[in-house]
């Protein structure tokens, strides 16, 4: 128990206010019952009752180097002593400028300009709007390009634009009348491949369907948007090898722009700094968020290709500027946290240490495969998932109303582990700094909870 525990009455009052005044994201507030976290340290969260939980979801997939990392804490303090906010409308700050240069240096070739926003959805909206405007003012304008091509089950955020390219009907159905039409291909999924398709044929099987869409619609497509390697919110669905590079080839062949949404998969999550690197893909837009500041402060970035940037240059009266902005875009405190996050990748050899951790996670996941309610386990880097099924043979999901995964995750709490379900899938996305002993703790808790 924490020594600085608040009195019982105060804790009760906090719980009551949290239920009745705070409107929690993606939550039914009637009967809401969530944790209230007081402090964090490394991979651990401590709630107001002094109970400790391993943060198996990296505080929604964004904590990388652990909570209260002294190096990031200090970088923010140093920045606080200088200035906390500088608008990026006509102004800038050295910390933000040097972060932009670092992002250009480490992202794939051809990406050379950075537009800062505050959250992942905005980074994706920026890419979409830039791509749309590009086709109207590039050297050979193609104003008939008005639609986007997206993956089945995609998730790119919760603004109207990103919901439009999103394909998870349970999240998006309500807003259908507000959404713009989008072309949609299949969700590449090795677990739910049609029975007539062998695993080894999966890449060709999916790419062929995308080729058909490109052949039919290429002159209407502004850009294709894809989460490289893993569709996170779709249920940590891992793409077959060669799919991503195949998509890049199709975009180039049919002259469409490529938006890589690395909000979830970027910043080392899949074992490379950026997931595009797995297949040497250079998109026209790379969207970053979540882990960009190590999970400390809100910041996102859309890193943009030179060719796109050039289409926006001109005299003021040519009206080629991008008329879009976010008040806190490029905030120096966030930029300081992001710089420290990048430093730590080098100082702590974060990526070099990942293969051993991923291997341990893979072997622990495999032990769960035979569990009667586990349909599939999968992992890419330190992004793993357990998919629960009502019937293993038919892969029938539990009805979403049953909240099966949610109930199981509640049981994990009793073992000191916090995981947040996604439908029938339990994502396991710990901080990259997790120790091997903590991975064992995490899977011991899962094994107990599942049993
Ligand atoms: C792939 C992807 N894109 C965009 C977003 C939206 O990010 P944010 O919640 O910061 O707006 C998310 C959030 O989970 C995401 O997973």
GROMACS .gro file of C-alpha atoms and ligand atoms in nm:
model
  467
    1UNK     CA    1   0.000   0.000   0.000
    2UNK     CA    2   0.117   0.348  -0.086
    3UNK     CA    3   0.223   0.557   0.213
    4UNK     CA    4   0.053   0.864   0.069
    5UNK     CA    5  -0.284   0.694   0.043
    6UNK     CA    6  -0.575   0.940   0.044
    7UNK     CA    7  -0.835   0.891   0.318
    8UNK     CA    8  -1.107   0.639   0.231
    9UNK     CA    9  -1.379   0.907   0.204
   10UNK     CA   10  -1.176   1.107  -0.046
   11UNK     CA   11  -1.113   0.799  -0.257
   12UNK     CA   12  -1.482   0.719  -0.257
   13UNK     CA   13  -1.565   1.073  -0.362
   14UNK     CA   14  -1.312   1.054  -0.645
   15UNK     CA   15  -1.469   0.730  -0.767
   16UNK     CA   16  -1.812   0.888  -0.757
   17UNK     CA   17  -1.700   1.197  -0.951
   18UNK     CA   18  -1.512   0.984  -1.201
   19UNK     CA   19  -1.832   0.792  -1.270
   20UNK     CA   20  -2.063   1.090  -1.287
   21UNK     CA   21  -1.864   1.390  -1.411
   22UNK     CA   22  -1.586   1.249  -1.629
   23UNK     CA   23  -1.713   1.108  -1.960
   24UNK     CA   24  -1.474   0.825  -2.042
   25UNK     CA   25  -1.380   0.735  -2.398
   26UNK     CA   26  -1.530   0.419  -2.552
   27UNK     CA   27  -1.718   0.347  -2.228
   28UNK     CA   28  -2.075   0.291  -2.116
   29UNK     CA   29  -2.096   0.540  -1.832
   30UNK     CA   30  -2.403   0.377  -1.679
   31UNK     CA   31  -2.239   0.142  -1.430
   32UNK     CA   32  -1.887   0.256  -1.523
   33UNK     CA   33  -1.621   0.116  -1.295
   34UNK     CA   34  -1.264   0.203  -1.396
   35UNK     CA   35  -0.934   0.233  -1.218
   36UNK     CA   36  -0.812   0.567  -1.088
   37UNK     CA   37  -0.437   0.579  -1.120
   38UNK     CA   38  -0.240   0.789  -0.874
   39UNK     CA   39   0.119   0.726  -0.986
   40UNK     CA   40   0.331   0.531  -1.229
   41UNK     CA   41   0.686   0.405  -1.237
   42UNK     CA   42   0.850   0.204  -1.513
   43UNK     CA   43   0.592  -0.046  -1.641
   44UNK     CA   44   0.378  -0.016  -1.329
   45UNK     CA   45   0.070   0.185  -1.239
   46UNK     CA   46  -0.049   0.240  -0.882
   47UNK     CA   47  -0.412   0.324  -0.817
   48UNK     CA   48  -0.558   0.543  -0.543
   49UNK     CA   49  -0.603   0.234  -0.326
   50UNK     CA   50  -0.231   0.163  -0.349
   51UNK     CA   51  -0.276  -0.144  -0.574
   52UNK     CA   52  -0.011  -0.197  -0.841
   53UNK     CA   53  -0.079  -0.311  -1.196
   54UNK     CA   54   0.157  -0.396  -1.476
   55UNK     CA   55   0.068  -0.161  -1.762
   56UNK     CA   56   0.019  -0.429  -2.028
   57UNK     CA   57  -0.141  -0.179  -2.266
   58UNK     CA   58   0.129   0.090  -2.240
   59UNK     CA   59  -0.146   0.333  -2.134
   60UNK     CA   60  -0.321   0.285  -2.471
   61UNK     CA   61  -0.019   0.178  -2.671
   62UNK     CA   62   0.185   0.493  -2.623
   63UNK     CA   63   0.424   0.442  -2.333
   64UNK     CA   64   0.759   0.324  -2.465
   65UNK     CA   65   1.034   0.373  -2.210
   66UNK     CA   66   0.820   0.339  -1.897
   67UNK     CA   67   0.641   0.589  -1.675
   68UNK     CA   68   0.835   0.862  -1.496
   69UNK     CA   69   1.152   0.792  -1.683
   70UNK     CA   70   1.403   1.030  -1.521
   71UNK     CA   71   1.552   1.130  -1.856
   72UNK     CA   72   1.218   1.232  -2.012
   73UNK     CA   73   1.103   1.395  -1.686
   74UNK     CA   74   1.419   1.603  -1.685
   75UNK     CA   75   1.389   1.701  -2.054
   76UNK     CA   76   1.039   1.834  -1.987
   77UNK     CA   77   1.158   2.021  -1.677
   78UNK     CA   78   1.440   2.184  -1.875
   79UNK     CA   79   1.192   2.289  -2.142
   80UNK     CA   80   0.955   2.424  -1.874
   81UNK     CA   81   1.233   2.660  -1.767
   82UNK     CA   82   1.243   2.802  -2.121
   83UNK     CA   83   0.882   2.817  -2.243
   84UNK     CA   84   0.583   2.583  -2.244
   85UNK     CA   85   0.401   2.685  -2.557
   86UNK     CA   86   0.481   2.866  -2.877
   87UNK     CA   87   0.221   2.878  -3.153
   88UNK     CA   88   0.331   2.738  -3.487
   89UNK     CA   89   0.120   2.992  -3.674
   90UNK     CA   90   0.404   3.216  -3.787
   91UNK     CA   91   0.635   3.122  -3.497
   92UNK     CA   92   0.853   2.836  -3.394
   93UNK     CA   93   1.081   2.709  -3.120
   94UNK     CA   94   1.428   2.549  -3.144
   95UNK     CA   95   1.317   2.228  -2.968
   96UNK     CA   96   1.037   2.179  -3.221
   97UNK     CA   97   1.257   2.264  -3.519
   98UNK     CA   98   1.526   2.016  -3.424
   99UNK     CA   99   1.264   1.747  -3.357
  100UNK     CA  100   1.128   1.799  -3.709
  101UNK     CA  101   1.478   1.754  -3.854
  102UNK     CA  102   1.532   1.438  -3.650
  103UNK     CA  103   1.204   1.292  -3.772
  104UNK     CA  104   1.300   1.365  -4.132
  105UNK     CA  105   1.640   1.201  -4.071
  106UNK     CA  106   1.497   0.877  -3.931
  107UNK     CA  107   1.181   0.827  -4.138
  108UNK     CA  108   1.195   0.647  -4.476
  109UNK     CA  109   1.357   0.813  -4.778
  110UNK     CA  110   1.166   1.085  -4.955
  111UNK     CA  111   0.989   1.214  -4.643
  112UNK     CA  112   1.124   1.559  -4.576
  113UNK     CA  113   0.867   1.788  -4.412
  114UNK     CA  114   0.680   1.764  -4.085
  115UNK     CA  115   0.332   1.895  -4.000
  116UNK     CA  116   0.266   1.876  -3.626
  117UNK     CA  117  -0.073   1.818  -3.465
  118UNK     CA  118  -0.178   1.696  -3.121
  119UNK     CA  119  -0.337   1.354  -3.170
  120UNK     CA  120  -0.325   1.061  -3.406
  121UNK     CA  121  -0.659   1.126  -3.577
  122UNK     CA  122  -0.547   1.479  -3.663
  123UNK     CA  123  -0.219   1.351  -3.810
  124UNK     CA  124  -0.423   1.123  -4.037
  125UNK     CA  125  -0.673   1.397  -4.128
  126UNK     CA  126  -0.381   1.621  -4.220
  127UNK     CA  127  -0.242   1.352  -4.452
  128UNK     CA  128  -0.584   1.305  -4.612
  129UNK     CA  129  -0.644   1.675  -4.665
  130UNK     CA  130  -0.290   1.735  -4.794
  131UNK     CA  131  -0.331   1.446  -5.038
  132UNK     CA  132  -0.666   1.581  -5.155
  133UNK     CA  133  -0.528   1.930  -5.208
  134UNK     CA  134  -0.214   1.792  -5.375
  135UNK     CA  135  -0.416   1.657  -5.669
  136UNK     CA  136  -0.573   1.998  -5.719
  137UNK     CA  137  -0.250   2.192  -5.740
  138UNK     CA  138   0.023   1.951  -5.853
  139UNK     CA  139   0.183   2.015  -6.192
  140UNK     CA  140  -0.078   1.797  -6.369
  141UNK     CA  141  -0.393   1.847  -6.160
  142UNK     CA  142  -0.643   1.562  -6.140
  143UNK     CA  143  -0.948   1.708  -5.965
  144UNK     CA  144  -1.154   1.394  -6.032
  145UNK     CA  145  -0.960   1.224  -5.756
  146UNK     CA  146  -1.201   1.251  -5.467
  147UNK     CA  147  -1.196   0.916  -5.288
  148UNK     CA  148  -0.968   0.718  -5.062
  149UNK     CA  149  -0.895   0.347  -5.065
  150UNK     CA  150  -0.882   0.187  -4.721
  151UNK     CA  151  -0.858  -0.157  -4.566
  152UNK     CA  152  -1.148  -0.356  -4.428
  153UNK     CA  153  -1.174  -0.320  -4.050
  154UNK     CA  154  -0.941  -0.022  -4.060
  155UNK     CA  155  -0.920   0.222  -3.771
  156UNK     CA  156  -0.759   0.561  -3.815
  157UNK     CA  157  -0.918   0.771  -3.539
  158UNK     CA  158  -1.252   0.917  -3.437
  159UNK     CA  159  -1.291   1.243  -3.628
  160UNK     CA  160  -1.544   1.239  -3.912
  161UNK     CA  161  -1.273   1.217  -4.178
  162UNK     CA  162  -1.084   0.935  -4.010
  163UNK     CA  163  -1.408   0.755  -3.923
  164UNK     CA  164  -1.494   0.770  -4.295
  165UNK     CA  165  -1.178   0.579  -4.387
  166UNK     CA  166  -1.229   0.354  -4.086
  167UNK     CA  167  -1.405   0.025  -4.140
  168UNK     CA  168  -1.501  -0.108  -3.796
  169UNK     CA  169  -1.878  -0.104  -3.819
  170UNK     CA  170  -1.942  -0.125  -3.445
  171UNK     CA  171  -1.750   0.200  -3.393
  172UNK     CA  172  -1.875   0.380  -3.699
  173UNK     CA  173  -2.228   0.267  -3.788
  174UNK     CA  174  -2.394   0.540  -3.582
  175UNK     CA  175  -2.229   0.814  -3.784
  176UNK     CA  176  -2.290   0.666  -4.128
  177UNK     CA  177  -2.502   0.958  -4.257
  178UNK     CA  178  -2.216   1.197  -4.180
  179UNK     CA  179  -1.942   0.999  -4.351
  180UNK     CA  180  -1.806   1.035  -4.703
  181UNK     CA  181  -1.788   0.729  -4.928
  182UNK     CA  182  -1.462   0.538  -4.942
  183UNK     CA  183  -1.340   0.245  -5.151
  184UNK     CA  184  -1.263  -0.053  -4.933
  185UNK     CA  185  -1.060  -0.365  -4.987
  186UNK     CA  186  -1.038  -0.671  -4.763
  187UNK     CA  187  -0.866  -0.686  -4.424
  188UNK     CA  188  -0.563  -0.912  -4.476
  189UNK     CA  189  -0.604  -1.170  -4.201
  190UNK     CA  190  -0.410  -1.494  -4.177
  191UNK     CA  191  -0.639  -1.636  -3.906
  192UNK     CA  192  -0.959  -1.581  -4.103
  193UNK     CA  193  -0.833  -1.666  -4.449
  194UNK     CA  194  -1.102  -1.824  -4.666
  195UNK     CA  195  -1.068  -2.204  -4.651
  196UNK     CA  196  -0.972  -2.233  -5.019
  197UNK     CA  197  -0.667  -2.006  -4.969
  198UNK     CA  198  -0.341  -2.150  -4.832
  199UNK     CA  199  -0.134  -1.932  -4.597
  200UNK     CA  200   0.140  -1.919  -4.859
  201UNK     CA  201  -0.108  -1.773  -5.108
  202UNK     CA  202  -0.243  -1.506  -4.872
  203UNK     CA  203  -0.035  -1.214  -5.001
  204UNK     CA  204  -0.128  -1.277  -5.365
  205UNK     CA  205  -0.489  -1.343  -5.271
  206UNK     CA  206  -0.529  -1.005  -5.101
  207UNK     CA  207  -0.314  -0.807  -5.344
  208UNK     CA  208  -0.517  -0.933  -5.637
  209UNK     CA  209  -0.830  -0.784  -5.485
  210UNK     CA  210  -0.655  -0.453  -5.435
  211UNK     CA  211  -0.526  -0.464  -5.793
  212UNK     CA  212  -0.882  -0.504  -5.916
  213UNK     CA  213  -0.990  -0.201  -5.713
  214UNK     CA  214  -0.701   0.005  -5.850
  215UNK     CA  215  -0.774  -0.106  -6.208
  216UNK     CA  216  -1.136   0.001  -6.174
  217UNK     CA  217  -1.092   0.322  -5.977
  218UNK     CA  218  -0.734   0.446  -6.003
  219UNK     CA  219  -0.828   0.781  -6.155
  220UNK     CA  220  -1.068   0.852  -5.864
  221UNK     CA  221  -0.830   0.760  -5.582
  222UNK     CA  222  -0.663   1.042  -5.390
  223UNK     CA  223  -0.459   0.803  -5.177
  224UNK     CA  224  -0.457   0.460  -5.026
  225UNK     CA  225  -0.436   0.458  -4.649
  226UNK     CA  226  -0.292   0.164  -4.460
  227UNK     CA  227  -0.160   0.076  -4.117
  228UNK     CA  228   0.171  -0.089  -4.211
  229UNK     CA  229   0.221  -0.453  -4.103
  230UNK     CA  230  -0.043  -0.466  -3.828
  231UNK     CA  231  -0.400  -0.337  -3.812
  232UNK     CA  232  -0.405  -0.250  -3.444
  233UNK     CA  233  -0.761  -0.165  -3.346
  234UNK     CA  234  -0.893  -0.424  -3.593
  235UNK     CA  235  -0.762  -0.672  -3.336
  236UNK     CA  236  -0.383  -0.667  -3.386
  237UNK     CA  237  -0.432  -0.834  -3.724
  238UNK     CA  238  -0.094  -0.902  -3.884
  239UNK     CA  239  -0.053  -0.871  -4.259
  240UNK     CA  240   0.110  -1.149  -4.461
  241UNK     CA  241   0.470  -1.083  -4.564
  242UNK     CA  242   0.486  -0.889  -4.890
  243UNK     CA  243   0.141  -0.733  -4.857
  244UNK     CA  244   0.268  -0.387  -4.759
  245UNK     CA  245   0.535  -0.369  -5.030
  246UNK     CA  246   0.278  -0.503  -5.278
  247UNK     CA  247   0.044  -0.218  -5.184
  248UNK     CA  248   0.324   0.034  -5.233
  249UNK     CA  249   0.392  -0.113  -5.580
  250UNK     CA  250   0.023  -0.087  -5.671
  251UNK     CA  251   0.011   0.276  -5.557
  252UNK     CA  252   0.315   0.357  -5.771
  253UNK     CA  253   0.186   0.160  -6.071
  254UNK     CA  254  -0.151   0.334  -6.065
  255UNK     CA  255  -0.017   0.676  -5.967
  256UNK     CA  256  -0.191   0.705  -5.627
  257UNK     CA  257  -0.048   0.849  -5.310
  258UNK     CA  258   0.024   0.622  -5.012
  259UNK     CA  259  -0.058   0.722  -4.653
  260UNK     CA  260   0.107   0.505  -4.386
  261UNK     CA  261  -0.075   0.542  -4.055
  262UNK     CA  262   0.197   0.453  -3.804
  263UNK     CA  263   0.015   0.609  -3.509
  264UNK     CA  264  -0.003   0.267  -3.341
  265UNK     CA  265   0.273   0.071  -3.513
  266UNK     CA  266   0.543   0.341  -3.529
  267UNK     CA  267   0.811   0.428  -3.274
  268UNK     CA  268   0.957   0.081  -3.240
  269UNK     CA  269   0.637  -0.105  -3.163
  270UNK     CA  270   0.677  -0.369  -3.434
  271UNK     CA  271   1.050  -0.417  -3.376
  272UNK     CA  272   1.168  -0.154  -3.627
  273UNK     CA  273   1.152   0.219  -3.563
  274UNK     CA  274   0.882   0.242  -3.830
  275UNK     CA  275   0.677  -0.053  -3.951
  276UNK     CA  276   0.732   0.056  -4.314
  277UNK     CA  277   1.096  -0.044  -4.270
  278UNK     CA  278   1.001  -0.414  -4.254
  279UNK     CA  279   0.935  -0.404  -4.627
  280UNK     CA  280   1.148  -0.101  -4.724
  281UNK     CA  281   0.838   0.102  -4.805
  282UNK     CA  282   0.857   0.479  -4.856
  283UNK     CA  283   0.507   0.626  -4.830
  284UNK     CA  284   0.410   0.979  -4.934
  285UNK     CA  285   0.278   1.047  -4.583
  286UNK     CA  286   0.380   0.887  -4.256
  287UNK     CA  287   0.153   0.960  -3.959
  288UNK     CA  288   0.293   0.936  -3.607
  289UNK     CA  289   0.128   0.984  -3.269
  290UNK     CA  290   0.092   0.781  -2.950
  291UNK     CA  291   0.455   0.683  -2.873
  292UNK     CA  292   0.607   0.992  -3.034
  293UNK     CA  293   0.648   1.156  -2.692
  294UNK     CA  294   0.711   0.825  -2.515
  295UNK     CA  295   0.350   0.835  -2.395
  296UNK     CA  296   0.403   1.158  -2.201
  297UNK     CA  297   0.234   1.443  -2.383
  298UNK     CA  298  -0.004   1.487  -2.675
  299UNK     CA  299   0.177   1.530  -3.004
  300UNK     CA  300   0.143   1.385  -3.350
  301UNK     CA  301   0.322   1.440  -3.676
  302UNK     CA  302   0.250   1.394  -4.044
  303UNK     CA  303   0.582   1.349  -4.222
  304UNK     CA  304   0.536   1.440  -4.587
  305UNK     CA  305   0.716   1.370  -4.916
  306UNK     CA  306   0.907   1.644  -5.097
  307UNK     CA  307   0.686   1.611  -5.406
  308UNK     CA  308   0.377   1.692  -5.199
  309UNK     CA  309   0.541   1.988  -5.026
  310UNK     CA  310   0.641   2.134  -5.362
  311UNK     CA  311   0.280   2.136  -5.484
  312UNK     CA  312   0.193   2.378  -5.203
  313UNK     CA  313   0.462   2.636  -5.280
  314UNK     CA  314   0.383   2.955  -5.467
  315UNK     CA  315   0.298   3.320  -5.423
  316UNK     CA  316   0.056   3.407  -5.143
  317UNK     CA  317  -0.210   3.511  -5.394
  318UNK     CA  318  -0.188   3.174  -5.572
  319UNK     CA  319  -0.383   3.038  -5.272
  320UNK     CA  320  -0.184   2.715  -5.255
  321UNK     CA  321  -0.126   2.722  -4.878
  322UNK     CA  322  -0.259   2.447  -4.655
  323UNK     CA  323  -0.533   2.618  -4.456
  324UNK     CA  324  -0.535   2.383  -4.162
  325UNK     CA  325  -0.380   2.396  -3.816
  326UNK     CA  326  -0.400   2.287  -3.454
  327UNK     CA  327  -0.349   2.530  -3.168
  328UNK     CA  328  -0.096   2.311  -2.989
  329UNK     CA  329   0.073   2.169  -3.300
  330UNK     CA  330   0.448   2.151  -3.242
  331UNK     CA  331   0.419   2.235  -2.871
  332UNK     CA  332   0.774   2.263  -2.731
  333UNK     CA  333   0.704   2.067  -2.411
  334UNK     CA  334   0.578   1.778  -2.622
  335UNK     CA  335   0.870   1.824  -2.858
  336UNK     CA  336   1.112   1.801  -2.565
  337UNK     CA  337   0.948   1.475  -2.455
  338UNK     CA  338   0.971   1.345  -2.813
  339UNK     CA  339   1.340   1.437  -2.840
  340UNK     CA  340   1.414   1.262  -2.512
  341UNK     CA  341   1.216   0.960  -2.634
  342UNK     CA  342   1.432   0.941  -2.946
  343UNK     CA  343   1.751   0.985  -2.739
  344UNK     CA  344   1.649   0.693  -2.519
  345UNK     CA  345   1.612   0.460  -2.816
  346UNK     CA  346   1.987   0.505  -2.861
  347UNK     CA  347   2.094   0.537  -2.499
  348UNK     CA  348   1.904   0.225  -2.388
  349UNK     CA  349   1.944   0.025  -2.711
  350UNK     CA  350   1.566  -0.017  -2.708
  351UNK     CA  351   1.532  -0.174  -3.053
  352UNK     CA  352   1.835  -0.400  -3.008
  353UNK     CA  353   1.679  -0.550  -2.694
  354UNK     CA  354   1.341  -0.618  -2.854
  355UNK     CA  355   1.403  -0.949  -3.037
  356UNK     CA  356   1.473  -1.137  -2.711
  357UNK     CA  357   1.163  -0.989  -2.547
  358UNK     CA  358   0.947  -1.063  -2.851
  359UNK     CA  359   1.076  -1.420  -2.857
  360UNK     CA  360   0.988  -1.468  -2.492
  361UNK     CA  361   0.642  -1.324  -2.554
  362UNK     CA  362   0.599  -1.551  -2.856
  363UNK     CA  363   0.687  -1.863  -2.658
  364UNK     CA  364   0.453  -1.764  -2.374
  365UNK     CA  365   0.176  -1.690  -2.623
  366UNK     CA  366   0.217  -2.031  -2.784
  367UNK     CA  367   0.144  -2.193  -2.448
  368UNK     CA  368  -0.201  -2.032  -2.460
  369UNK     CA  369  -0.289  -2.159  -2.806
  370UNK     CA  370  -0.443  -2.484  -2.679
  371UNK     CA  371  -0.673  -2.309  -2.434
  372UNK     CA  372  -1.034  -2.401  -2.531
  373UNK     CA  373  -1.138  -2.038  -2.575
  374UNK     CA  374  -0.825  -1.913  -2.747
  375UNK     CA  375  -0.873  -1.912  -3.123
  376UNK     CA  376  -0.547  -1.747  -3.222
  377UNK     CA  377  -0.238  -1.584  -3.076
  378UNK     CA  378  -0.021  -1.350  -3.282
  379UNK     CA  379   0.270  -1.113  -3.241
  380UNK     CA  380   0.476  -0.862  -3.437
  381UNK     CA  381   0.755  -0.696  -3.239
  382UNK     CA  382   0.606  -0.610  -2.902
  383UNK     CA  383   0.251  -0.596  -3.036
  384UNK     CA  384   0.070  -0.917  -2.949
  385UNK     CA  385  -0.285  -1.041  -2.911
  386UNK     CA  386  -0.499  -1.328  -2.798
  387UNK     CA  387  -0.821  -1.378  -2.994
  388UNK     CA  388  -1.100  -1.548  -2.800
  389UNK     CA  389  -1.360  -1.758  -2.980
  390UNK     CA  390  -1.683  -1.924  -2.871
  391UNK     CA  391  -1.608  -2.217  -3.100
  392UNK     CA  392  -1.253  -2.301  -3.198
  393UNK     CA  393  -1.345  -2.523  -3.493
  394UNK     CA  394  -1.569  -2.268  -3.662
  395UNK     CA  395  -1.383  -1.961  -3.524
  396UNK     CA  396  -1.722  -1.825  -3.416
  397UNK     CA  397  -1.673  -1.509  -3.209
  398UNK     CA  398  -1.843  -1.448  -2.877
  399UNK     CA  399  -2.127  -1.199  -2.925
  400UNK     CA  400  -1.991  -0.852  -2.848
  401UNK     CA  401  -2.273  -0.798  -2.596
  402UNK     CA  402  -2.128  -1.078  -2.380
  403UNK     CA  403  -1.810  -0.870  -2.315
  404UNK     CA  404  -1.620  -1.194  -2.272
  405UNK     CA  405  -1.274  -1.043  -2.317
  406UNK     CA  406  -1.367  -0.754  -2.089
  407UNK     CA  407  -1.468  -0.992  -1.811
  408UNK     CA  408  -1.144  -1.186  -1.850
  409UNK     CA  409  -0.941  -0.864  -1.837
  410UNK     CA  410  -1.118  -0.779  -1.509
  411UNK     CA  411  -0.985  -1.108  -1.373
  412UNK     CA  412  -0.632  -1.009  -1.476
  413UNK     CA  413  -0.664  -0.704  -1.249
  414UNK     CA  414  -0.683  -0.939  -0.954
  415UNK     CA  415  -0.344  -1.072  -1.061
  416UNK     CA  416  -0.191  -0.725  -1.091
  417UNK     CA  417  -0.217  -0.688  -1.469
  418UNK     CA  418  -0.399  -0.419  -1.668
  419UNK     CA  419  -0.501  -0.506  -2.023
  420UNK     CA  420  -0.775  -0.343  -2.228
  421UNK     CA  421  -0.979  -0.565  -2.463
  422UNK     CA  422  -1.082  -0.490  -2.820
  423UNK     CA  423  -1.397  -0.689  -2.880
  424UNK     CA  424  -1.295  -1.054  -2.854
  425UNK     CA  425  -0.928  -0.971  -2.879
  426UNK     CA  426  -0.697  -0.907  -2.586
  427UNK     CA  427  -0.406  -0.695  -2.710
  428UNK     CA  428  -0.079  -0.729  -2.519
  429UNK     CA  429   0.115  -0.412  -2.588
  430UNK     CA  430   0.352  -0.340  -2.298
  431UNK     CA  431   0.611  -0.062  -2.281
  432UNK     CA  432   0.913  -0.150  -2.495
  433UNK     CA  433   1.121  -0.115  -2.179
  434UNK     CA  434   0.948  -0.412  -2.015
  435UNK     CA  435   1.191  -0.653  -1.850
  436UNK     CA  436   1.186  -1.025  -1.928
  437UNK     CA  437   1.082  -1.096  -1.567
  438UNK     CA  438   0.786  -0.860  -1.616
  439UNK     CA  439   0.690  -1.043  -1.937
  440UNK     CA  440   0.680  -1.362  -1.732
  441UNK     CA  441   0.470  -1.189  -1.468
  442UNK     CA  442   0.232  -1.066  -1.738
  443UNK     CA  443   0.183  -1.411  -1.892
  444UNK     CA  444   0.156  -1.582  -1.554
  445UNK     CA  445  -0.131  -1.344  -1.478
  446UNK     CA  446  -0.292  -1.419  -1.816
  447UNK     CA  447  -0.262  -1.794  -1.764
  448UNK     CA  448  -0.422  -1.768  -1.420
  449UNK     CA  449  -0.693  -1.535  -1.544
  450UNK     CA  450  -0.782  -1.751  -1.844
  451UNK     CA  451  -0.803  -2.063  -1.633
  452LIG     C1  452  -0.379   0.338  -3.630
  452LIG     C2  453  -0.437   0.452  -3.554
  452LIG     N1  454  -0.455   0.569  -3.616
  452LIG     C3  455  -0.506   0.676  -3.552
  452LIG     C4  456  -0.542   0.668  -3.421
  452LIG     C5  457  -0.601   0.787  -3.352
  452LIG     O1  458  -0.513   0.839  -3.260
  452LIG     P1  459  -0.569   0.937  -3.145
  452LIG     O2  460  -0.650   0.853  -3.054
  452LIG     O3  461  -0.445   0.991  -3.083
  452LIG     O4  462  -0.650   1.040  -3.216
  452LIG     C6  463  -0.526   0.549  -3.353
  452LIG     C7  464  -0.564   0.537  -3.210
  452LIG     O5  465  -0.575   0.432  -3.153
  452LIG     C8  466  -0.473   0.437  -3.421
  452LIG     O6  467  -0.457   0.318  -3.360
   0.00000   0.00000   0.00000
